[in-house]
């Protein structure tokens, strides 16, 4: 099939690359000229495991091309995927300006029947909005359909998630267009759900809000574990064996960040408000999440006897391991708090330092965890990259001014670290580990 993908971020680039790998001809469009010209030369704008190889292979074989010319791309395609960003406004509502601009560019170029598929995460009703925009701006009197096909991939495993999604949700206005999408996805042989457009849009937000709720729930349980001298890691394990609960998203820590959960939960709350429903449960999910970093800082301040003039080292900066994405990363919140308390901050991340440097140039970036440890009064494990499990922790301890370790992801064993001579702080880890 001839496919056009508009927006070359984590979602658009992965979607375009995987569809081309399945034998389709894919034209990828972005307004960012630098990004397009880099991709045309085989240079990746993002770090996503396994993606580079697929992009290079399909580009080489001529099935995957990159352009800034949306009109030509739309004209040559039958199915057009909108994968642009939907960032939050200050009010928490979703900024749909990129989606609106994409819809206008489709409308201007359409010269035959097109299927317009919205993959961006958008509030319920946005499919109707896209239809209205295209109707208003189309130059030729041609038919089109607007489909909602929400994306569930996770950064760090985006390629795998796109090839083997748990489910493909297709919110279609009629059977014929649903069949077209079914045909496109059929080769993946994954469960597919055909729904109306509104339900598909709602499935995405309800799913992300539910996962965020699991994280805030276990973080609240972690706080309770500290008071009760119980260990949240064991509690989560015991809960997770129950298949109705499941093991995933039950890791207590610094809370959720990233480009999706915080903005999607906020947006869902605003959408609910717009529909006359006060989603108090989700407001509490956000409130628990906002409390995580202040709680860490309070403990750190107490342990170090104030933070002014102290050197704090961060292990990990990206919002989660295996990505270079810094959007809404907890490290940014921690750095902001530390700098406002006049602490010196050093950090190392295997992939995200270039992106981080653009956002917070004023801290010291190190070439390894060992360099971070040198002269540090405390270390904070912010992102649980696998390489931090393999560190020589004796060397880390010896390099520090005082061996204080705040484990923001319950990544290390409290017993082992305490035995090694660290003052170890985990989250909700009961009598075994010192608590936050
Ligand atoms: P991103 O910000 O990384 O990329 C968006 C891209 O769209 C940018 O390259 C930008 O230049 C381009 N763009 C903006 N306006 C454009 C226009 N009019 N025409 C062409 N290109 C345009 O975004 P992302 O992380 O890939 O997310 C895209 C959407 O998918 C969002 O709605 C997001 O919520 C959703 N989503 C993201 C993830 C994720 O893990 N990142 C997962 C599921 C769903």
Short mmCIF file of C-alpha atoms and ligand atoms in Angstrom, two decimals:
data_model
loop_
_atom_site.label_atom_id
_atom_site.label_comp_id
_atom_site.label_asym_id
_atom_site.label_seq_id
_atom_site.Cartn_x
_atom_site.Cartn_y
_atom_site.Cartn_z
CA UNK A 1 0.00 0.00 0.00
CA UNK A 2 1.06 3.62 -0.44
CA UNK A 3 1.28 5.23 2.96
CA UNK A 4 2.10 8.71 4.19
CA UNK A 5 3.21 9.38 7.77
CA UNK A 6 3.03 12.97 9.00
CA UNK A 7 5.28 13.73 11.99
CA UNK A 8 8.59 11.95 12.51
CA UNK A 9 8.91 11.64 16.27
CA UNK A 10 9.14 8.42 18.25
CA UNK A 11 5.73 7.30 16.97
CA UNK A 12 5.81 8.48 13.35
CA UNK A 13 9.33 7.31 12.58
CA UNK A 14 8.77 3.89 14.14
CA UNK A 15 5.38 3.50 12.43
CA UNK A 16 6.75 4.52 9.03
CA UNK A 17 9.81 2.30 9.36
CA UNK A 18 7.85 -0.79 10.42
CA UNK A 19 5.17 -0.35 7.71
CA UNK A 20 7.91 -0.07 5.08
CA UNK A 21 9.57 -3.19 6.50
CA UNK A 22 6.25 -4.99 5.96
CA UNK A 23 6.50 -4.20 2.23
CA UNK A 24 4.54 -0.96 1.95
CA UNK A 25 5.78 2.20 0.21
CA UNK A 26 6.02 4.85 2.89
CA UNK A 27 6.59 8.59 2.52
CA UNK A 28 7.46 10.27 5.80
CA UNK A 29 6.84 13.99 6.21
CA UNK A 30 8.00 16.45 8.84
CA UNK A 31 8.09 20.23 9.05
CA UNK A 32 11.52 20.02 10.70
CA UNK A 33 13.91 20.38 7.74
CA UNK A 34 16.97 19.43 9.79
CA UNK A 35 15.33 16.19 10.90
CA UNK A 36 14.25 15.29 7.37
CA UNK A 37 17.62 16.01 5.83
CA UNK A 38 19.39 14.02 8.58
CA UNK A 39 17.07 11.04 8.00
CA UNK A 40 17.54 11.29 4.24
CA UNK A 41 21.26 10.82 4.93
CA UNK A 42 20.62 7.93 7.29
CA UNK A 43 21.26 9.91 10.51
CA UNK A 44 18.80 9.10 13.28
CA UNK A 45 17.25 12.04 15.17
CA UNK A 46 16.32 9.88 18.18
CA UNK A 47 17.71 6.91 20.06
CA UNK A 48 15.39 3.92 19.86
CA UNK A 49 16.86 0.39 20.02
CA UNK A 50 16.66 -1.48 16.69
CA UNK A 51 15.09 1.40 14.75
CA UNK A 52 18.19 2.56 12.90
CA UNK A 53 18.71 -0.78 11.17
CA UNK A 54 15.11 -0.87 9.89
CA UNK A 55 15.26 2.73 8.68
CA UNK A 56 18.57 2.20 6.86
CA UNK A 57 17.46 -1.08 5.25
CA UNK A 58 14.17 0.25 3.89
CA UNK A 59 15.63 3.57 2.84
CA UNK A 60 18.28 1.65 0.91
CA UNK A 61 15.61 -0.49 -0.77
CA UNK A 62 13.59 2.61 -1.70
CA UNK A 63 10.46 1.77 0.33
CA UNK A 64 11.00 4.53 2.90
CA UNK A 65 11.53 8.15 1.88
CA UNK A 66 11.67 11.39 3.84
CA UNK A 67 10.42 14.78 2.74
CA UNK A 68 9.12 18.15 3.90
CA UNK A 69 6.73 18.27 0.93
CA UNK A 70 3.46 17.18 2.52
CA UNK A 71 1.36 17.94 -0.57
CA UNK A 72 3.25 15.55 -2.83
CA UNK A 73 3.34 12.92 -0.07
CA UNK A 74 -0.43 13.12 0.49
CA UNK A 75 -1.21 13.00 -3.23
CA UNK A 76 0.83 9.82 -3.70
CA UNK A 77 -0.72 8.00 -0.73
CA UNK A 78 -3.93 6.17 -0.03
CA UNK A 79 -3.62 6.07 3.76
CA UNK A 80 -2.26 9.05 5.70
CA UNK A 81 -1.20 8.68 9.33
CA UNK A 82 -1.14 11.77 11.52
CA UNK A 83 1.61 11.22 14.13
CA UNK A 84 2.38 14.79 15.20
CA UNK A 85 2.88 15.94 18.78
CA UNK A 86 -0.01 16.78 21.11
CA UNK A 87 1.73 18.61 23.96
CA UNK A 88 -0.09 20.05 26.96
CA UNK A 89 -1.11 23.69 27.26
CA UNK A 90 -0.47 25.45 30.60
CA UNK A 91 -4.10 24.73 31.48
CA UNK A 92 -3.48 20.97 31.12
CA UNK A 93 -5.65 20.81 28.01
CA UNK A 94 -4.17 19.28 24.87
CA UNK A 95 -2.64 21.64 22.33
CA UNK A 96 -4.06 20.37 19.03
CA UNK A 97 -2.38 22.94 16.80
CA UNK A 98 0.00 20.39 15.20
CA UNK A 99 -2.93 18.06 14.43
CA UNK A 100 -4.91 20.97 12.98
CA UNK A 101 -1.97 22.03 10.79
CA UNK A 102 -1.52 18.45 9.57
CA UNK A 103 -5.24 18.21 8.74
CA UNK A 104 -5.04 21.47 6.77
CA UNK A 105 -2.05 20.28 4.76
CA UNK A 106 -3.91 17.05 3.92
CA UNK A 107 -7.00 19.03 2.86
CA UNK A 108 -4.99 21.28 0.54
CA UNK A 109 -3.33 18.34 -1.23
CA UNK A 110 -6.18 15.80 -1.53
CA UNK A 111 -7.02 14.99 -5.13
CA UNK A 112 -8.60 11.53 -4.68
CA UNK A 113 -10.19 9.43 -1.91
CA UNK A 114 -7.97 9.28 1.22
CA UNK A 115 -8.09 7.50 4.55
CA UNK A 116 -6.84 9.87 7.23
CA UNK A 117 -5.73 7.96 10.32
CA UNK A 118 -5.09 9.74 13.59
CA UNK A 119 -2.36 8.03 15.60
CA UNK A 120 -1.54 11.00 17.80
CA UNK A 121 -3.03 10.83 21.29
CA UNK A 122 -6.00 13.20 21.19
CA UNK A 123 -9.06 13.98 23.29
CA UNK A 124 -12.32 12.33 22.37
CA UNK A 125 -13.98 14.30 19.58
CA UNK A 126 -10.75 15.18 17.76
CA UNK A 127 -11.64 12.84 14.87
CA UNK A 128 -14.73 15.01 14.31
CA UNK A 129 -12.55 18.13 14.43
CA UNK A 130 -10.11 16.71 11.85
CA UNK A 131 -13.05 15.86 9.57
CA UNK A 132 -14.41 19.42 9.87
CA UNK A 133 -11.00 20.98 9.18
CA UNK A 134 -10.47 18.86 6.07
CA UNK A 135 -13.99 19.61 4.84
CA UNK A 136 -13.41 23.32 5.35
CA UNK A 137 -9.98 23.46 3.65
CA UNK A 138 -10.21 20.90 0.88
CA UNK A 139 -9.60 22.35 -2.56
CA UNK A 140 -11.12 19.50 -4.60
CA UNK A 141 -14.47 17.84 -3.94
CA UNK A 142 -13.11 14.38 -3.02
CA UNK A 143 -14.30 11.86 -0.44
CA UNK A 144 -12.28 10.89 2.64
CA UNK A 145 -12.68 9.04 5.94
CA UNK A 146 -11.16 9.84 9.33
CA UNK A 147 -10.09 6.90 11.49
CA UNK A 148 -8.74 6.78 15.04
CA UNK A 149 -5.89 4.28 15.47
CA UNK A 150 -4.29 5.12 18.83
CA UNK A 151 -0.69 4.15 19.42
CA UNK A 152 0.40 2.17 22.48
CA UNK A 153 4.14 1.76 21.84
CA UNK A 154 6.60 2.44 24.64
CA UNK A 155 9.81 4.34 24.06
CA UNK A 156 12.76 2.00 24.53
CA UNK A 157 10.82 -0.93 23.03
CA UNK A 158 9.01 0.99 20.26
CA UNK A 159 10.03 -1.32 17.40
CA UNK A 160 9.04 -4.50 19.22
CA UNK A 161 5.78 -2.90 20.39
CA UNK A 162 4.93 -1.86 16.82
CA UNK A 163 5.62 -5.31 15.40
CA UNK A 164 3.89 -7.14 18.26
CA UNK A 165 1.30 -4.80 19.78
CA UNK A 166 -0.93 -6.24 22.51
CA UNK A 167 -3.83 -5.03 20.37
CA UNK A 168 -4.59 -2.84 17.37
CA UNK A 169 -7.53 -0.51 17.96
CA UNK A 170 -9.30 0.78 14.88
CA UNK A 171 -11.98 3.40 15.43
CA UNK A 172 -13.66 3.60 12.04
CA UNK A 173 -16.75 5.44 10.78
CA UNK A 174 -17.75 2.58 8.43
CA UNK A 175 -17.01 -1.06 7.62
CA UNK A 176 -15.15 -0.44 4.34
CA UNK A 177 -12.55 1.81 5.89
CA UNK A 178 -12.17 -0.54 8.88
CA UNK A 179 -11.40 -3.35 6.40
CA UNK A 180 -8.71 -1.24 4.74
CA UNK A 181 -6.91 -0.79 8.06
CA UNK A 182 -7.45 -4.46 8.95
CA UNK A 183 -5.77 -5.39 5.67
CA UNK A 184 -2.79 -3.16 6.46
CA UNK A 185 -2.32 -4.65 9.94
CA UNK A 186 -3.23 -8.25 9.04
CA UNK A 187 0.38 -9.38 8.53
CA UNK A 188 1.14 -8.64 12.20
CA UNK A 189 -1.39 -11.32 13.26
CA UNK A 190 -2.27 -9.49 16.49
CA UNK A 191 -5.65 -9.01 18.22
CA UNK A 192 -7.64 -6.26 16.52
CA UNK A 193 -10.59 -4.33 17.87
CA UNK A 194 -12.89 -2.42 15.55
CA UNK A 195 -14.85 0.34 17.28
CA UNK A 196 -16.45 3.70 16.61
CA UNK A 197 -14.08 6.70 16.53
CA UNK A 198 -15.01 8.13 19.95
CA UNK A 199 -14.48 4.82 21.75
CA UNK A 200 -11.06 4.36 20.13
CA UNK A 201 -10.01 7.84 21.26
CA UNK A 202 -11.26 7.07 24.76
CA UNK A 203 -9.43 3.68 24.91
CA UNK A 204 -6.05 5.39 24.61
CA UNK A 205 -6.60 7.88 27.46
CA UNK A 206 -8.35 5.34 29.68
CA UNK A 207 -5.41 2.93 29.21
CA UNK A 208 -2.71 5.49 30.04
CA UNK A 209 -4.70 6.87 32.97
CA UNK A 210 -5.13 3.35 34.35
CA UNK A 211 -1.40 2.60 34.14
CA UNK A 212 -0.58 5.95 35.78
CA UNK A 213 -3.09 5.07 38.50
CA UNK A 214 -1.25 1.78 39.17
CA UNK A 215 2.01 3.69 39.61
CA UNK A 216 0.53 6.26 41.96
CA UNK A 217 -1.26 3.50 43.86
CA UNK A 218 1.94 1.58 44.56
CA UNK A 219 3.71 4.84 45.48
CA UNK A 220 0.99 5.57 48.03
CA UNK A 221 1.37 1.99 49.33
CA UNK A 222 5.14 2.61 49.55
CA UNK A 223 4.52 5.59 51.83
CA UNK A 224 2.32 3.39 53.97
CA UNK A 225 4.98 0.67 54.00
CA UNK A 226 7.46 3.17 55.44
CA UNK A 227 5.09 3.92 58.30
CA UNK A 228 4.30 0.25 58.88
CA UNK A 229 7.86 -1.06 58.41
CA UNK A 230 6.82 -3.25 55.51
CA UNK A 231 8.69 -3.70 52.23
CA UNK A 232 6.83 -2.39 49.18
CA UNK A 233 8.88 -4.48 46.75
CA UNK A 234 7.65 -7.65 48.49
CA UNK A 235 4.11 -6.28 48.77
CA UNK A 236 4.08 -5.51 45.02
CA UNK A 237 5.39 -8.99 44.26
CA UNK A 238 2.69 -10.57 46.36
CA UNK A 239 0.03 -8.46 44.66
CA UNK A 240 1.40 -9.05 41.17
CA UNK A 241 1.02 -12.84 41.33
CA UNK A 242 -2.73 -12.25 41.22
CA UNK A 243 -3.46 -12.29 37.48
CA UNK A 244 -6.30 -9.82 38.00
CA UNK A 245 -3.71 -7.30 39.20
CA UNK A 246 -0.61 -8.28 37.19
CA UNK A 247 3.02 -7.53 37.96
CA UNK A 248 3.66 -4.60 35.68
CA UNK A 249 3.53 -0.96 36.71
CA UNK A 250 3.81 -1.85 40.39
CA UNK A 251 7.31 -0.48 40.96
CA UNK A 252 7.41 2.21 43.65
CA UNK A 253 9.73 5.09 42.82
CA UNK A 254 10.04 8.72 41.87
CA UNK A 255 6.75 8.59 39.98
CA UNK A 256 5.82 8.72 36.31
CA UNK A 257 7.30 11.19 33.84
CA UNK A 258 7.80 11.13 30.09
CA UNK A 259 5.98 12.63 27.17
CA UNK A 260 2.76 10.67 27.69
CA UNK A 261 1.50 9.82 31.19
CA UNK A 262 1.62 13.27 32.85
CA UNK A 263 0.07 15.08 29.87
CA UNK A 264 -2.43 12.36 29.02
CA UNK A 265 -3.77 12.09 32.57
CA UNK A 266 -4.07 15.91 32.77
CA UNK A 267 -5.81 15.98 29.42
CA UNK A 268 -8.22 13.21 30.44
CA UNK A 269 -9.13 15.18 33.57
CA UNK A 270 -9.79 18.29 31.43
CA UNK A 271 -11.79 16.30 28.86
CA UNK A 272 -13.89 14.86 31.70
CA UNK A 273 -14.44 18.38 33.08
CA UNK A 274 -15.54 19.54 29.63
CA UNK A 275 -18.10 16.74 29.62
CA UNK A 276 -19.33 17.69 33.10
CA UNK A 277 -17.56 14.92 35.05
CA UNK A 278 -15.19 15.61 37.94
CA UNK A 279 -12.56 12.85 37.66
CA UNK A 280 -11.35 13.21 41.27
CA UNK A 281 -9.67 9.82 41.25
CA UNK A 282 -7.28 10.94 38.52
CA UNK A 283 -6.63 14.28 40.23
CA UNK A 284 -5.36 12.28 43.20
CA UNK A 285 -3.20 10.15 40.89
CA UNK A 286 -1.51 13.35 39.71
CA UNK A 287 -1.22 14.75 43.21
CA UNK A 288 0.55 11.59 44.50
CA UNK A 289 2.89 11.81 41.53
CA UNK A 290 3.76 15.46 42.13
CA UNK A 291 4.66 14.62 45.73
CA UNK A 292 7.43 12.14 44.92
CA UNK A 293 10.35 14.47 44.18
CA UNK A 294 9.62 16.93 47.04
CA UNK A 295 9.61 13.93 49.39
CA UNK A 296 13.06 12.88 48.11
CA UNK A 297 14.41 16.41 48.52
CA UNK A 298 13.13 16.67 52.08
CA UNK A 299 14.87 13.44 53.00
CA UNK A 300 18.06 14.45 51.23
CA UNK A 301 18.13 17.81 52.95
CA UNK A 302 17.67 16.15 56.32
CA UNK A 303 20.35 13.52 55.70
CA UNK A 304 22.95 15.94 54.36
CA UNK A 305 22.18 18.71 56.86
CA UNK A 306 21.07 21.14 54.14
CA UNK A 307 21.94 21.14 50.47
CA UNK A 308 23.69 24.48 49.98
CA UNK A 309 27.25 23.86 48.77
CA UNK A 310 26.72 20.09 48.67
CA UNK A 311 27.53 18.06 45.57
CA UNK A 312 24.79 15.71 44.43
CA UNK A 313 25.36 13.23 41.61
CA UNK A 314 22.57 11.87 39.43
CA UNK A 315 22.78 8.45 37.80
CA UNK A 316 20.44 8.63 34.81
CA UNK A 317 18.60 11.57 33.27
CA UNK A 318 16.14 10.20 30.70
CA UNK A 319 12.56 9.67 31.87
CA UNK A 320 13.12 5.91 31.69
CA UNK A 321 15.86 3.54 30.54
CA UNK A 322 16.63 2.81 26.86
CA UNK A 323 15.56 6.19 25.57
CA UNK A 324 17.14 9.62 25.12
CA UNK A 325 13.81 11.33 25.78
CA UNK A 326 13.96 14.01 28.47
CA UNK A 327 10.34 15.19 28.28
CA UNK A 328 8.91 15.47 31.80
CA UNK A 329 11.88 13.48 33.13
CA UNK A 330 12.02 13.34 36.92
CA UNK A 331 15.71 14.30 36.69
CA UNK A 332 14.67 17.78 35.51
CA UNK A 333 12.47 18.26 38.56
CA UNK A 334 15.25 17.05 40.87
CA UNK A 335 17.89 19.25 39.21
CA UNK A 336 15.61 22.31 39.45
CA UNK A 337 15.07 21.70 43.18
CA UNK A 338 18.77 21.05 43.86
CA UNK A 339 19.89 24.18 42.01
CA UNK A 340 17.33 26.33 43.81
CA UNK A 341 18.83 25.07 47.09
CA UNK A 342 22.36 26.03 45.91
CA UNK A 343 23.64 22.48 45.51
CA UNK A 344 26.18 21.53 42.83
CA UNK A 345 24.82 18.92 40.46
CA UNK A 346 26.75 16.36 38.40
CA UNK A 347 25.12 13.79 36.14
CA UNK A 348 25.68 10.98 33.70
CA UNK A 349 23.25 9.22 31.35
CA UNK A 350 24.14 6.68 28.65
CA UNK A 351 21.96 8.33 25.95
CA UNK A 352 20.17 11.47 27.12
CA UNK A 353 23.01 13.89 27.92
CA UNK A 354 22.82 15.76 24.62
CA UNK A 355 19.10 16.43 25.08
CA UNK A 356 19.57 17.21 28.78
CA UNK A 357 22.37 19.69 28.08
CA UNK A 358 20.01 21.74 25.93
CA UNK A 359 17.49 21.94 28.78
CA UNK A 360 19.82 22.35 31.79
CA UNK A 361 23.23 23.54 30.62
CA UNK A 362 24.25 24.73 34.09
CA UNK A 363 25.07 21.34 35.66
CA UNK A 364 28.26 19.30 35.20
CA UNK A 365 27.92 16.46 32.70
CA UNK A 366 30.24 13.51 33.32
CA UNK A 367 31.51 10.76 31.07
CA UNK A 368 30.75 7.94 33.51
CA UNK A 369 29.03 7.07 36.78
CA UNK A 370 32.47 6.95 38.40
CA UNK A 371 33.14 10.57 37.46
CA UNK A 372 29.74 11.50 38.92
CA UNK A 373 30.70 9.83 42.19
CA UNK A 374 33.98 11.73 42.57
CA UNK A 375 33.64 14.09 45.54
CA UNK A 376 29.84 13.67 45.72
CA UNK A 377 28.05 14.07 49.04
CA UNK A 378 25.21 11.89 47.76
CA UNK A 379 24.17 9.96 44.68
CA UNK A 380 20.63 9.59 43.38
CA UNK A 381 19.73 6.69 41.11
CA UNK A 382 17.16 8.41 38.91
CA UNK A 383 16.89 6.14 35.85
CA UNK A 384 17.37 2.40 36.12
CA UNK A 385 19.67 1.86 33.13
CA UNK A 386 21.03 -1.69 33.18
CA UNK A 387 24.65 -0.49 33.16
CA UNK A 388 24.11 1.02 36.63
CA UNK A 389 23.49 -2.53 37.94
CA UNK A 390 26.90 -3.57 36.69
CA UNK A 391 28.90 -0.78 38.38
CA UNK A 392 31.83 -1.47 40.66
CA UNK A 393 30.11 -0.04 43.72
CA UNK A 394 33.24 -0.23 45.91
CA UNK A 395 34.91 2.14 43.46
CA UNK A 396 31.84 4.39 43.54
CA UNK A 397 31.83 4.39 47.38
CA UNK A 398 35.53 5.20 47.60
CA UNK A 399 35.22 8.10 45.15
CA UNK A 400 32.44 9.81 47.13
CA UNK A 401 32.94 12.39 49.85
CA UNK A 402 30.24 10.63 51.83
CA UNK A 403 28.71 7.35 50.58
CA UNK A 404 25.03 8.28 50.69
CA UNK A 405 22.84 6.59 48.10
CA UNK A 406 19.23 7.55 47.33
CA UNK A 407 17.79 4.76 45.22
CA UNK A 408 14.91 6.43 43.37
CA UNK A 409 13.80 3.22 41.67
CA UNK A 410 14.44 0.54 44.33
CA UNK A 411 17.00 -0.73 41.87
CA UNK A 412 19.64 -1.98 44.32
CA UNK A 413 19.58 -4.39 47.22
CA UNK A 414 19.43 -2.39 50.50
CA UNK A 415 21.24 -5.14 52.42
CA UNK A 416 24.14 -5.33 49.99
CA UNK A 417 24.60 -1.60 49.75
CA UNK A 418 24.41 -1.15 53.51
CA UNK A 419 26.92 -3.95 54.01
CA UNK A 420 29.21 -2.22 51.54
CA UNK A 421 29.19 0.88 53.71
CA UNK A 422 26.63 3.02 51.92
CA UNK A 423 23.98 4.92 53.78
CA UNK A 424 21.18 3.57 51.61
CA UNK A 425 17.73 5.11 51.18
CA UNK A 426 15.12 3.19 49.22
CA UNK A 427 11.42 3.79 48.81
CA UNK A 428 9.01 2.01 51.14
CA UNK A 429 11.47 -0.76 51.90
CA UNK A 430 10.68 -1.43 55.52
CA UNK A 431 13.04 -2.32 58.33
CA UNK A 432 15.74 -3.71 56.00
CA UNK A 433 16.52 -0.44 54.28
CA UNK A 434 16.58 3.07 55.65
CA UNK A 435 13.45 4.85 54.48
CA UNK A 436 12.87 8.14 52.77
P1 LIG B 1 7.35 14.00 18.86
O1 LIG B 1 7.16 15.32 19.48
O2 LIG B 1 8.58 13.20 19.15
O3 LIG B 1 7.27 14.16 17.27
C1 LIG B 1 6.30 14.91 16.62
C2 LIG B 1 6.85 15.30 15.24
O4 LIG B 1 5.83 15.93 14.48
C3 LIG B 1 8.02 16.29 15.31
O5 LIG B 1 9.11 15.78 14.56
C4 LIG B 1 7.44 17.55 14.64
O6 LIG B 1 8.41 18.31 13.94
C5 LIG B 1 6.41 16.96 13.71
N1 LIG B 1 5.36 17.90 13.29
C6 LIG B 1 4.69 18.81 14.02
N2 LIG B 1 3.76 19.43 13.28
C7 LIG B 1 3.86 18.91 12.03
C8 LIG B 1 3.15 19.13 10.81
N3 LIG B 1 2.15 20.01 10.72
N4 LIG B 1 3.51 18.42 9.72
C9 LIG B 1 4.50 17.52 9.78
N5 LIG B 1 5.20 17.25 10.91
C10 LIG B 1 4.87 17.92 12.01
O7 LIG B 1 6.07 13.16 19.22
P2 LIG B 1 5.92 11.60 19.58
O8 LIG B 1 6.52 11.30 20.89
O9 LIG B 1 6.29 10.78 18.40
O10 LIG B 1 4.34 11.54 19.79
C11 LIG B 1 3.44 11.74 18.71
C12 LIG B 1 2.03 11.47 19.20
O11 LIG B 1 1.90 10.10 19.61
C13 LIG B 1 1.62 12.29 20.44
O12 LIG B 1 0.25 12.56 20.35
C14 LIG B 1 1.89 11.35 21.59
O13 LIG B 1 1.09 11.64 22.71
C15 LIG B 1 1.50 10.03 20.97
N6 LIG B 1 2.18 8.87 21.56
C16 LIG B 1 3.49 8.96 21.91
C17 LIG B 1 4.13 7.84 22.44
C18 LIG B 1 5.57 7.92 22.86
O14 LIG B 1 6.01 7.03 23.59
N7 LIG B 1 6.32 8.93 22.46
C19 LIG B 1 3.43 6.64 22.61
C20 LIG B 1 2.10 6.58 22.20
C21 LIG B 1 1.47 7.70 21.67
#
